[in-house]
Structure formats: structure tokens, C-alpha cells
CSV table of C-alpha atoms in Angstrom, one decimal:
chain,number,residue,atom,x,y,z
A,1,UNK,CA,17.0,9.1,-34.2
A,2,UNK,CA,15.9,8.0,-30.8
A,3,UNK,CA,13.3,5.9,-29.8
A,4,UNK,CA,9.8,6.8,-28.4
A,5,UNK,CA,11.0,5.6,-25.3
A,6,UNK,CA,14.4,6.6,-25.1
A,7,UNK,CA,13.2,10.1,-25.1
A,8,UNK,CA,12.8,13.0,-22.3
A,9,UNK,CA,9.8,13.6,-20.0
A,10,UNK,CA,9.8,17.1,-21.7
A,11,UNK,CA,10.0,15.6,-25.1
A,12,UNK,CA,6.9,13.3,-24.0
A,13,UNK,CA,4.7,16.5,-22.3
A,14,UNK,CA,4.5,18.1,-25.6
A,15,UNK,CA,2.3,15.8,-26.4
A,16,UNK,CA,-0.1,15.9,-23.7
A,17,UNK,CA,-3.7,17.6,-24.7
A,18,UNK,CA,-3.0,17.1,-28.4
A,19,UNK,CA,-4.9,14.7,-31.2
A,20,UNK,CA,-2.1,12.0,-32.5
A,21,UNK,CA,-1.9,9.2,-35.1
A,22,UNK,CA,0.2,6.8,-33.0
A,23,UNK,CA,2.0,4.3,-35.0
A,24,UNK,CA,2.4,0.5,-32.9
A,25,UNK,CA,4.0,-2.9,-33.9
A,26,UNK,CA,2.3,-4.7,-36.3
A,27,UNK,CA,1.5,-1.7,-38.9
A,28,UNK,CA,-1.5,-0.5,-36.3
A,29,UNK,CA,-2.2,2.8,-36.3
A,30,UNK,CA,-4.7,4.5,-33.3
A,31,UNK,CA,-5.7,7.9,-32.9
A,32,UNK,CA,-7.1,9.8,-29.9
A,33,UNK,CA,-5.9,12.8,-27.6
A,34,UNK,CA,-2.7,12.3,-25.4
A,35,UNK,CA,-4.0,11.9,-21.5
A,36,UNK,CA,0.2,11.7,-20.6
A,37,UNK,CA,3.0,9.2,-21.4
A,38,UNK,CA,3.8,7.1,-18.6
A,39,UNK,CA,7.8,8.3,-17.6
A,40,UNK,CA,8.3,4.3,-16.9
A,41,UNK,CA,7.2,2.2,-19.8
A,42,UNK,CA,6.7,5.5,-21.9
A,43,UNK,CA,3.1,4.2,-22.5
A,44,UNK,CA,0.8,6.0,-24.3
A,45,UNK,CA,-3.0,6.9,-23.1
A,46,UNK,CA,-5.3,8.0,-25.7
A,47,UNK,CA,-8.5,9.2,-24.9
A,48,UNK,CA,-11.3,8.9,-28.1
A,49,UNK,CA,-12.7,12.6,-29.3
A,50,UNK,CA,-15.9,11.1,-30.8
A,51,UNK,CA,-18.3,14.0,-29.3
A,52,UNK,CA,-21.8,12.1,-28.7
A,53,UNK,CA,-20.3,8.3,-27.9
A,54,UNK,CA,-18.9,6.9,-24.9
A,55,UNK,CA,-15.8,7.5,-24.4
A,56,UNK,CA,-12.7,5.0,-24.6
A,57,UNK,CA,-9.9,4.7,-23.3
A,58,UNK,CA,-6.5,3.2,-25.0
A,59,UNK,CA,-3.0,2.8,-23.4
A,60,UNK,CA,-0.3,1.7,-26.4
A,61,UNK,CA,2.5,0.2,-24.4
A,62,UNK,CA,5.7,2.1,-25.0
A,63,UNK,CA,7.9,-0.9,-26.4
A,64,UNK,CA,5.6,-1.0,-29.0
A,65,UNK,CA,5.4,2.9,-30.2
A,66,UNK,CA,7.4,3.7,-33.2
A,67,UNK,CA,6.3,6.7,-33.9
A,68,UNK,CA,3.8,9.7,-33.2
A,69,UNK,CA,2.4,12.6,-35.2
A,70,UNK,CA,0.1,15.4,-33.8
A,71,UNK,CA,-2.8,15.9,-36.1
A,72,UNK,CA,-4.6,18.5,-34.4
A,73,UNK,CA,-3.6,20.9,-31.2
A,74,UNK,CA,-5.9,20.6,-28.4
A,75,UNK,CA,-7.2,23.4,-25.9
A,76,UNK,CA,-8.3,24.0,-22.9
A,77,UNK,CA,-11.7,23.3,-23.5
A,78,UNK,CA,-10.5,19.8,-24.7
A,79,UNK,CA,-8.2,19.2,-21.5
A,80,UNK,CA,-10.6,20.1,-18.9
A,81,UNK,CA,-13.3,17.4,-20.6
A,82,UNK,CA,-10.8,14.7,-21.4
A,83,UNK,CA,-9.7,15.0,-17.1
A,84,UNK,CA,-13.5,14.8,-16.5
A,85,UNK,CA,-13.1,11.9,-17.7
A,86,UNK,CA,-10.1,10.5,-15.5
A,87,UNK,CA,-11.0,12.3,-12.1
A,88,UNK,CA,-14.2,12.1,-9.8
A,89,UNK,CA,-17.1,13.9,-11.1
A,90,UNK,CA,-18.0,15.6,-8.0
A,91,UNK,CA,-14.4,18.1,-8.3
A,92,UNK,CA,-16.3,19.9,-11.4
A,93,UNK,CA,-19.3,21.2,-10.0
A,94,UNK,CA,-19.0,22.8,-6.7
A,95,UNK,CA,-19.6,26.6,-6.5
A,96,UNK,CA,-17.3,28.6,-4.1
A,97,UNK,CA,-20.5,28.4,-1.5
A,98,UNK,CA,-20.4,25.2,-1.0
A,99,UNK,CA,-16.5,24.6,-1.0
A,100,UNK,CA,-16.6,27.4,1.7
A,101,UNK,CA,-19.0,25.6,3.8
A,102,UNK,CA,-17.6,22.1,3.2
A,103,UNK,CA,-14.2,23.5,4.0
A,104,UNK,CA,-15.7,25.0,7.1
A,105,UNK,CA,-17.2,21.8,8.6
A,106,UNK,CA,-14.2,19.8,7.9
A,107,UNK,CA,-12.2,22.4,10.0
A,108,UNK,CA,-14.5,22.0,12.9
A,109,UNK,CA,-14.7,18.7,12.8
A,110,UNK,CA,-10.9,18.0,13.2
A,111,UNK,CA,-10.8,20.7,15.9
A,112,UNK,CA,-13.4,18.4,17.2
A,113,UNK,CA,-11.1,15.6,17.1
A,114,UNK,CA,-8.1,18.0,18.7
A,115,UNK,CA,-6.4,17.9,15.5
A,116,UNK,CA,-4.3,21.2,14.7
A,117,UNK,CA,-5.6,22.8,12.0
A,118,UNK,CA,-5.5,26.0,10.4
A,119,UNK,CA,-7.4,27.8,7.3
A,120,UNK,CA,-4.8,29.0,4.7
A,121,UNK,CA,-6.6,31.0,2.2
A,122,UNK,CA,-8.3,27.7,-0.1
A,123,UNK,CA,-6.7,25.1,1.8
A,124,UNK,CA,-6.6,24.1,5.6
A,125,UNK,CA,-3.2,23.0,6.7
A,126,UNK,CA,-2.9,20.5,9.8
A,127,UNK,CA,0.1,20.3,12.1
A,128,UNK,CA,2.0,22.1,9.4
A,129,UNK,CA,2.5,18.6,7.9
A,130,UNK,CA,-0.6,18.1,5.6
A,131,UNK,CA,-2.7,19.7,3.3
A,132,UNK,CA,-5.9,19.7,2.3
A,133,UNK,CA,-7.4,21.3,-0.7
A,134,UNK,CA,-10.7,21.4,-2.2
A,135,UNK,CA,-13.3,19.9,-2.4
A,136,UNK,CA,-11.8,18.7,0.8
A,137,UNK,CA,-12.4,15.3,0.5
A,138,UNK,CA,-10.1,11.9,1.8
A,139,UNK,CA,-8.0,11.8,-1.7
A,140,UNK,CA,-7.3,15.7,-1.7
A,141,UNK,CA,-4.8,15.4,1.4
A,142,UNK,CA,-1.8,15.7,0.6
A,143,UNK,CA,1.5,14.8,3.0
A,144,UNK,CA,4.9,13.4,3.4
A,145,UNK,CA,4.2,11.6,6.5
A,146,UNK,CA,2.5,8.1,5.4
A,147,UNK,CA,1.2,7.6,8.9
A,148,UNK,CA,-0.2,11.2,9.6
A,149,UNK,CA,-1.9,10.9,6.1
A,150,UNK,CA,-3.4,7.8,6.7
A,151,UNK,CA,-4.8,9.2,10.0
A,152,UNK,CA,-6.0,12.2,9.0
A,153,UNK,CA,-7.6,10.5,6.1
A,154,UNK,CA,-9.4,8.1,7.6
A,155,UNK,CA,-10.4,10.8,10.0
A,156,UNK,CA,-12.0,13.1,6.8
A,157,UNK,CA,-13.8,9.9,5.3
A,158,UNK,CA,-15.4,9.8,9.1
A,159,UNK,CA,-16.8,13.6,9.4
A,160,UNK,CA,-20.0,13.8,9.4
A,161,UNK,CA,-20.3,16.1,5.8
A,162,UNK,CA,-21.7,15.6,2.9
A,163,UNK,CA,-20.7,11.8,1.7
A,164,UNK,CA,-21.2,10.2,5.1
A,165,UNK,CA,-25.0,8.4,5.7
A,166,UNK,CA,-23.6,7.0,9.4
A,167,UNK,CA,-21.9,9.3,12.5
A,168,UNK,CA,-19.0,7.1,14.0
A,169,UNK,CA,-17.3,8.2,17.0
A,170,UNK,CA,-13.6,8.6,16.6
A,171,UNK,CA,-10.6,8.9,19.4
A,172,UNK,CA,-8.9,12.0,19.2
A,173,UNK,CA,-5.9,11.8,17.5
A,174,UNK,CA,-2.5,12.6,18.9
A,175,UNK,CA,0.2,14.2,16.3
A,176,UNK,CA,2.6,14.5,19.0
A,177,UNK,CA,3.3,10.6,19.7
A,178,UNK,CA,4.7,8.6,16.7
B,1,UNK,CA,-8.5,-40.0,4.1
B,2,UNK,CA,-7.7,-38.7,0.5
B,3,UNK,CA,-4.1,-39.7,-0.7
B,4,UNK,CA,-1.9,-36.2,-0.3
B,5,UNK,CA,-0.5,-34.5,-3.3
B,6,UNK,CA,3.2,-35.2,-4.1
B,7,UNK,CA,5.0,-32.2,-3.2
B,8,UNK,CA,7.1,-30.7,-6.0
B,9,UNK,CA,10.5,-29.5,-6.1
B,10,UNK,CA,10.1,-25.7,-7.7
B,11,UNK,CA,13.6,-24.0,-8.6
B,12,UNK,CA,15.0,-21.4,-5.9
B,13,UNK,CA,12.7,-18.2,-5.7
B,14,UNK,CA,14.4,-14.5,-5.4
B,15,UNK,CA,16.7,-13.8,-2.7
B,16,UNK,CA,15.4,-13.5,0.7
B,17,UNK,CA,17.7,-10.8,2.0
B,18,UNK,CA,16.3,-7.8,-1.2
B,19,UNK,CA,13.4,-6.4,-1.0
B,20,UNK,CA,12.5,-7.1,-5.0
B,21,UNK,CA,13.2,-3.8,-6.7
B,22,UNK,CA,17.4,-4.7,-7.0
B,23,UNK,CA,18.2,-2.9,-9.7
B,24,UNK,CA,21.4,-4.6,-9.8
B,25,UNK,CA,18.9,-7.7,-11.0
B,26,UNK,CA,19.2,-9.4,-14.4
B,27,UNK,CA,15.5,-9.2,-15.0
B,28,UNK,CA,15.6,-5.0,-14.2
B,29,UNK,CA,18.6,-4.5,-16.2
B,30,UNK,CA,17.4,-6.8,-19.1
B,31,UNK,CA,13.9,-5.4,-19.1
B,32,UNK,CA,13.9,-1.9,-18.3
B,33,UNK,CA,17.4,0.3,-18.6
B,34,UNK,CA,15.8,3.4,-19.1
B,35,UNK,CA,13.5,3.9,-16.5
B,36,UNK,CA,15.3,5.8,-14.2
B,37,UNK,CA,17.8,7.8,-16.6
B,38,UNK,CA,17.5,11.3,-16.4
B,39,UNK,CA,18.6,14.1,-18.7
B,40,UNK,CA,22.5,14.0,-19.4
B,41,UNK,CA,23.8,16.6,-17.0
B,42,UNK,CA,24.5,15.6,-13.6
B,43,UNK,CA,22.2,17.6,-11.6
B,44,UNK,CA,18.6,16.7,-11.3
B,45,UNK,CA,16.5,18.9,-13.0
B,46,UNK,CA,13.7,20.0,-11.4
B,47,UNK,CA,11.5,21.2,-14.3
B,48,UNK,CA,11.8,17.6,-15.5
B,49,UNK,CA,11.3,15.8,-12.2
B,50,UNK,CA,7.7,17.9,-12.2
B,51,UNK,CA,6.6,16.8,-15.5
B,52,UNK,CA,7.7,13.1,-15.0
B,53,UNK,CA,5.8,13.2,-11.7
B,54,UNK,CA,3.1,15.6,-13.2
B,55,UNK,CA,2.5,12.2,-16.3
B,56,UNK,CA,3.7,9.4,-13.7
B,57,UNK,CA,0.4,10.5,-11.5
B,58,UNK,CA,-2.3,10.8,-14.9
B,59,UNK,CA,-1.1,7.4,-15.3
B,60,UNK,CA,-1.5,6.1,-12.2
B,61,UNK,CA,-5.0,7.8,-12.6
B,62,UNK,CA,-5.6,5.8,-15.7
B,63,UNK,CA,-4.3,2.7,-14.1
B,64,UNK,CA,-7.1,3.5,-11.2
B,65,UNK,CA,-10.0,3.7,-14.2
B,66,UNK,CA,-9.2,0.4,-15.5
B,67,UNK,CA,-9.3,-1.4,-12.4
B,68,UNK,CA,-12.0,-3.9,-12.5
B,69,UNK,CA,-13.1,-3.2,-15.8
B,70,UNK,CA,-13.3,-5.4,-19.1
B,71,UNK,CA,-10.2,-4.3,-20.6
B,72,UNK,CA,-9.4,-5.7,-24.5
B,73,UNK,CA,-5.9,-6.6,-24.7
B,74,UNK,CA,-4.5,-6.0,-28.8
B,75,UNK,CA,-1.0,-8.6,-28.5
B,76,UNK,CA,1.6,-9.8,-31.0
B,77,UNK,CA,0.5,-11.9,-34.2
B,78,UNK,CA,-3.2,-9.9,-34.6
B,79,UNK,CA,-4.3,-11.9,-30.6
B,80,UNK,CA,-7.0,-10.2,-28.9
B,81,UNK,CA,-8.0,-11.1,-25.6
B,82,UNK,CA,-10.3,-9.7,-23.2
B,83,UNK,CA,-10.1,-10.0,-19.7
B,84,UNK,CA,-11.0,-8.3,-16.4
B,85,UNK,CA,-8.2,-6.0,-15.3
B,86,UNK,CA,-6.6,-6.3,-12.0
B,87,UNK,CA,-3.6,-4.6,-11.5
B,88,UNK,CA,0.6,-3.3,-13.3
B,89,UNK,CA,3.2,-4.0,-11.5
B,90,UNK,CA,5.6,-1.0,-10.7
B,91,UNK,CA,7.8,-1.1,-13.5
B,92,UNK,CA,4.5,-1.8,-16.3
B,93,UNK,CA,6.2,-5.4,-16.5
B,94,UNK,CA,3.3,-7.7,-16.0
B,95,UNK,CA,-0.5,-6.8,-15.5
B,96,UNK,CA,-2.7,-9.3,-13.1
B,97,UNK,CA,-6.0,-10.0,-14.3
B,98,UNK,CA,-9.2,-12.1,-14.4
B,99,UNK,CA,-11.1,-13.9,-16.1
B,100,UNK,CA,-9.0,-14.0,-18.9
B,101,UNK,CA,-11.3,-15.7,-22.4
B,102,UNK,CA,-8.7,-17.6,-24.5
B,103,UNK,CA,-9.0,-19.9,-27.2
B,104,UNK,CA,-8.7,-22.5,-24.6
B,105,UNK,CA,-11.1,-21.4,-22.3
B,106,UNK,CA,-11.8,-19.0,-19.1
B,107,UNK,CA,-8.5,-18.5,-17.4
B,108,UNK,CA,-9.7,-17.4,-13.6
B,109,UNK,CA,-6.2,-15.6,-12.8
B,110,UNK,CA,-3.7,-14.9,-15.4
B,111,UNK,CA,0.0,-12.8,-15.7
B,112,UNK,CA,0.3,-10.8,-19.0
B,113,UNK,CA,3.7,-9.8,-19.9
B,114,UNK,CA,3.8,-6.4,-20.9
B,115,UNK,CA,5.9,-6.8,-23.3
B,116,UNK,CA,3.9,-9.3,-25.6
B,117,UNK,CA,1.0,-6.6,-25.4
B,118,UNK,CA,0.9,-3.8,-27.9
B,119,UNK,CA,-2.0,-1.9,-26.9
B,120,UNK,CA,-5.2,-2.0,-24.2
B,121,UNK,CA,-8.3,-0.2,-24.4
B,122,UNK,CA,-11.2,-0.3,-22.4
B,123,UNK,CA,-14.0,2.0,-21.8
B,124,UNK,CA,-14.3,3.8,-18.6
């Protein structure tokens, strides 16, 4: 029988979304639903399911697992309030409006700053290189280029959208040079 | 003018020339074998290279929500501590925080080992 953290990333997804009883070192038990299992130190987060507290937050080291049991399969219901919990409020709420219009004034603003960008269906693609996806803000760029992301990153947290309360005058930015 | 602290010897640090992930290190090898061993055929799977990367980033996420925050550390022999968390090292090794309430006292900066901690939680 292999140990918790001997086992496969697949083993450890089937997990994920689901209500455990995980038992730890020293005869502890803790339950909670599964946020992931770290693939490194095969940690596990636990998220409380108490309805009207706070939520908590556990993370049971993976050394320290001996053993988990589901108790209760989770849904989708329960996986898009336990990421609530984990990612910025603001992804939730927007209607397709305003993501439209928010995408739209990001795309003129880095055609302002002579960036080359395009509109690909929900997400706007610059120099071929990056992507941005809603709700188009700094984190949701995605790249394998460290330096264009930082640059085009720093470039979104400047526009003047939304988020912003001061204008700041960039330099256009050059993809060309390295 | 104030008389100048003796200067201690300390033993040799890491070597100069790595970068500090060797693998080929004593402490890697002793301390985490497993992290990088993938399933038992030779070519990489790609369907498990998603889901590790897929739970690698929601706890990197979670790692993000307990920055900063009063964090309540559960360790070996029933030892609870509380402390502000900081930040894991790459491997979930160590964990930096502050402000760490001991028996003792108010540590301003401490280094947990990973391993003598069984669980954390905190709430976000």
C-alpha cells in the first residue's frame, strides 16, 4: 500500500471538490472539502463547509497524511463557492457588458501605447506572444516571455480603466528590441 | 567609540558555483525524493503534467491567501503556535514567518521546518 505522498497527481485530483475525513500524525483527524493537493509536499488544503461562518482555511502537510476518506461528493455548486473563496472577488460578478467594454478600453489603450494587439473572440492577444483573458486585468496575462509579461503587465495596471484613480503617462513600448 | 563585536567563525555556507536547487544535494535527496517522479513509463504524460500544474497553481493560490495572515501552526507533541505567515520555500521545506508567540516569548523572524509541522490553518 503506498503512501499519501507516494501517490499520482491523478490519484490526488480525485479528491479535489469532495468532503474528506483526513487522518494526520498524532491520531488527528480534520475534515473539510479538498481545494487541491500540492504535487510537491502532497499537502492537503481543506476548505471548512460550515454554511453561515467564516470560512477557514487548513493545509495538512503531506508527510503527515496517513490516510483520506471522502465522506461526501461535492458539486459544482460547491466548487465555484469554495474558488470564491481563493480568487479575487471581482472575477464573479461581471456581466458580458461590462467585460466587452473593459476588454474594449484595454485594447485601445495598448494600441495607444503602439503595442500589437488583436481581439480573438473573449481574449485579446498581443504580439502573438501573450494573452489576455477576462476580466482583463494585470494577473489574467498570460505569457512565456518573463520580460514581455512583465511589460505588458505593468502596462494594464497603468490604463486608465476601471481600478486606476491616477492617469500616468507611459513610453510606448517596443516588442521588437529585447 | 563602542568596543566592536568579535567576529565569529560560521561553518562553510553552500557552494558558490550552484544556483541552490542541486538536486544532486544531500539535503534534496534526504528530504524530498519524490518530488519530481513521474508516472513509471518513460514518456511524459501530458494528462498528468496538466493536473499536477492544474493543483501546483491552487496551491500556490492558497499559499498567496495566507500571506500576511495569523496563521495557527498544529506541530509534533500536541505544540500550537501562532504566528504571522511570511512565506514556503520552493520545495514546502521551511516556511518564513513573524512574530512567532512561543512559550519563550515573541520571536520577530522565525524558520519552521516543514517537516515538524502537521497541519496550518488560518482563516482567509
Amino acid at each position: 500500500m503506498l503512501q499519501w505522498s507516494e501517490r499520482s497527481p491523478q490519484h490526488w485530483h480525485e479528491f479535489v471538490n469532495h468532503e474528506v475525513c483526513v487522518t494526520a500524525q498524532d491520531q488527528q483527524r480534520f475534515e473539510g472539502r479538498v481545494f487541491t493537493v500540492d504535487p510537491v509536499s502532497a499537502s492537503v488544503v481543506l476548505v471548512s463547509i460550515q454554511e453561515n461562518e467564516r470560512p477557514s482555511v487548513r493545509v495538512i502537510l503531506g508527510h503527515a497524511v496517513t490516510d483520506v476518506q471522502i465522506l461526501r461528493r461535492g458539486t459544482e455548486e460547491t466548487e465555484r463557492r469554495m474558488k470564491s473563496v481563493f480568487l479575487p472577488d471581482q472575477t464573479q460578478i461581471l456581466s458580458a457588458e461590462e467585460l466587452k467594454s473593459r476588454r474594449e478600453s484595454l485594447r485601445l489603450w495598448l494600441e495607444k501605447n503602439r503595442v500589437p494587439v488583436t481581439e480573438d473572440g473573449e481574449v485579446l492577444r498581443v504580439a502573438n506572444a501573450l494573452t489576455i483573458s477576462a476580466p482583463y486585468g494585470s494577473g489574467d496575462c498570460s505569457c512565456a516571455n518573463e520580460i514581455i509579461l512583465a511589460r505588458i503587465q505593468s502596462l494594464v495596471e497603468s490604463s486608465p480603466g476601471a481600478e486606476q484613480t491616477s492617469l500616468s503617462e507611459n513610453t510606448p513600448l517596443s516588442l521588437q528590441s529585447t | 567609540m563602542k568596543t566592536p563585536v568579535s567576529v565569529l567563525r560560521l561553518p562553510r555556507g553552500p557552494d558558490p558555483n550552484s544556483r541552490g536547487f542541486d538536486p544532486n544535494s544531500p539535503r534534496f535527496i534526504a528530504l524530498c525524493p519524490t518530488t519530481v517522479s513521474t508516472s513509471s513509463s518513460g514518456s511524459v504524460d501530458e494528462e498528468e503534467q496538466r493536473l499536477r500544474s492544474e493543483l501546483r497553481e491552487r496551491f500556490l493560490r492558497t499559499l498567496l491567501l495566507m500571506t500576511d495572515k495569523q496563521v495557527q501552526f498544529d506541530m509534533f507533541e500536541k505544540v500550537r503556535v501562532r504566528a504571522r505567515f511570511g512565506a514556503s520555500d520552493i520545495d514546502v521545506l521551511n516556511f518564513q514567518v513573524s512574530d512567532l508567540e512561543t512559550p519563550l516569548g515573541v520571536q520577530k523572524e522565525a524558520l519552521l521546518r516543514c517537516h515538524d509541522v502537521i497541519s496550518c490553518s488560518f482563516e482567509p
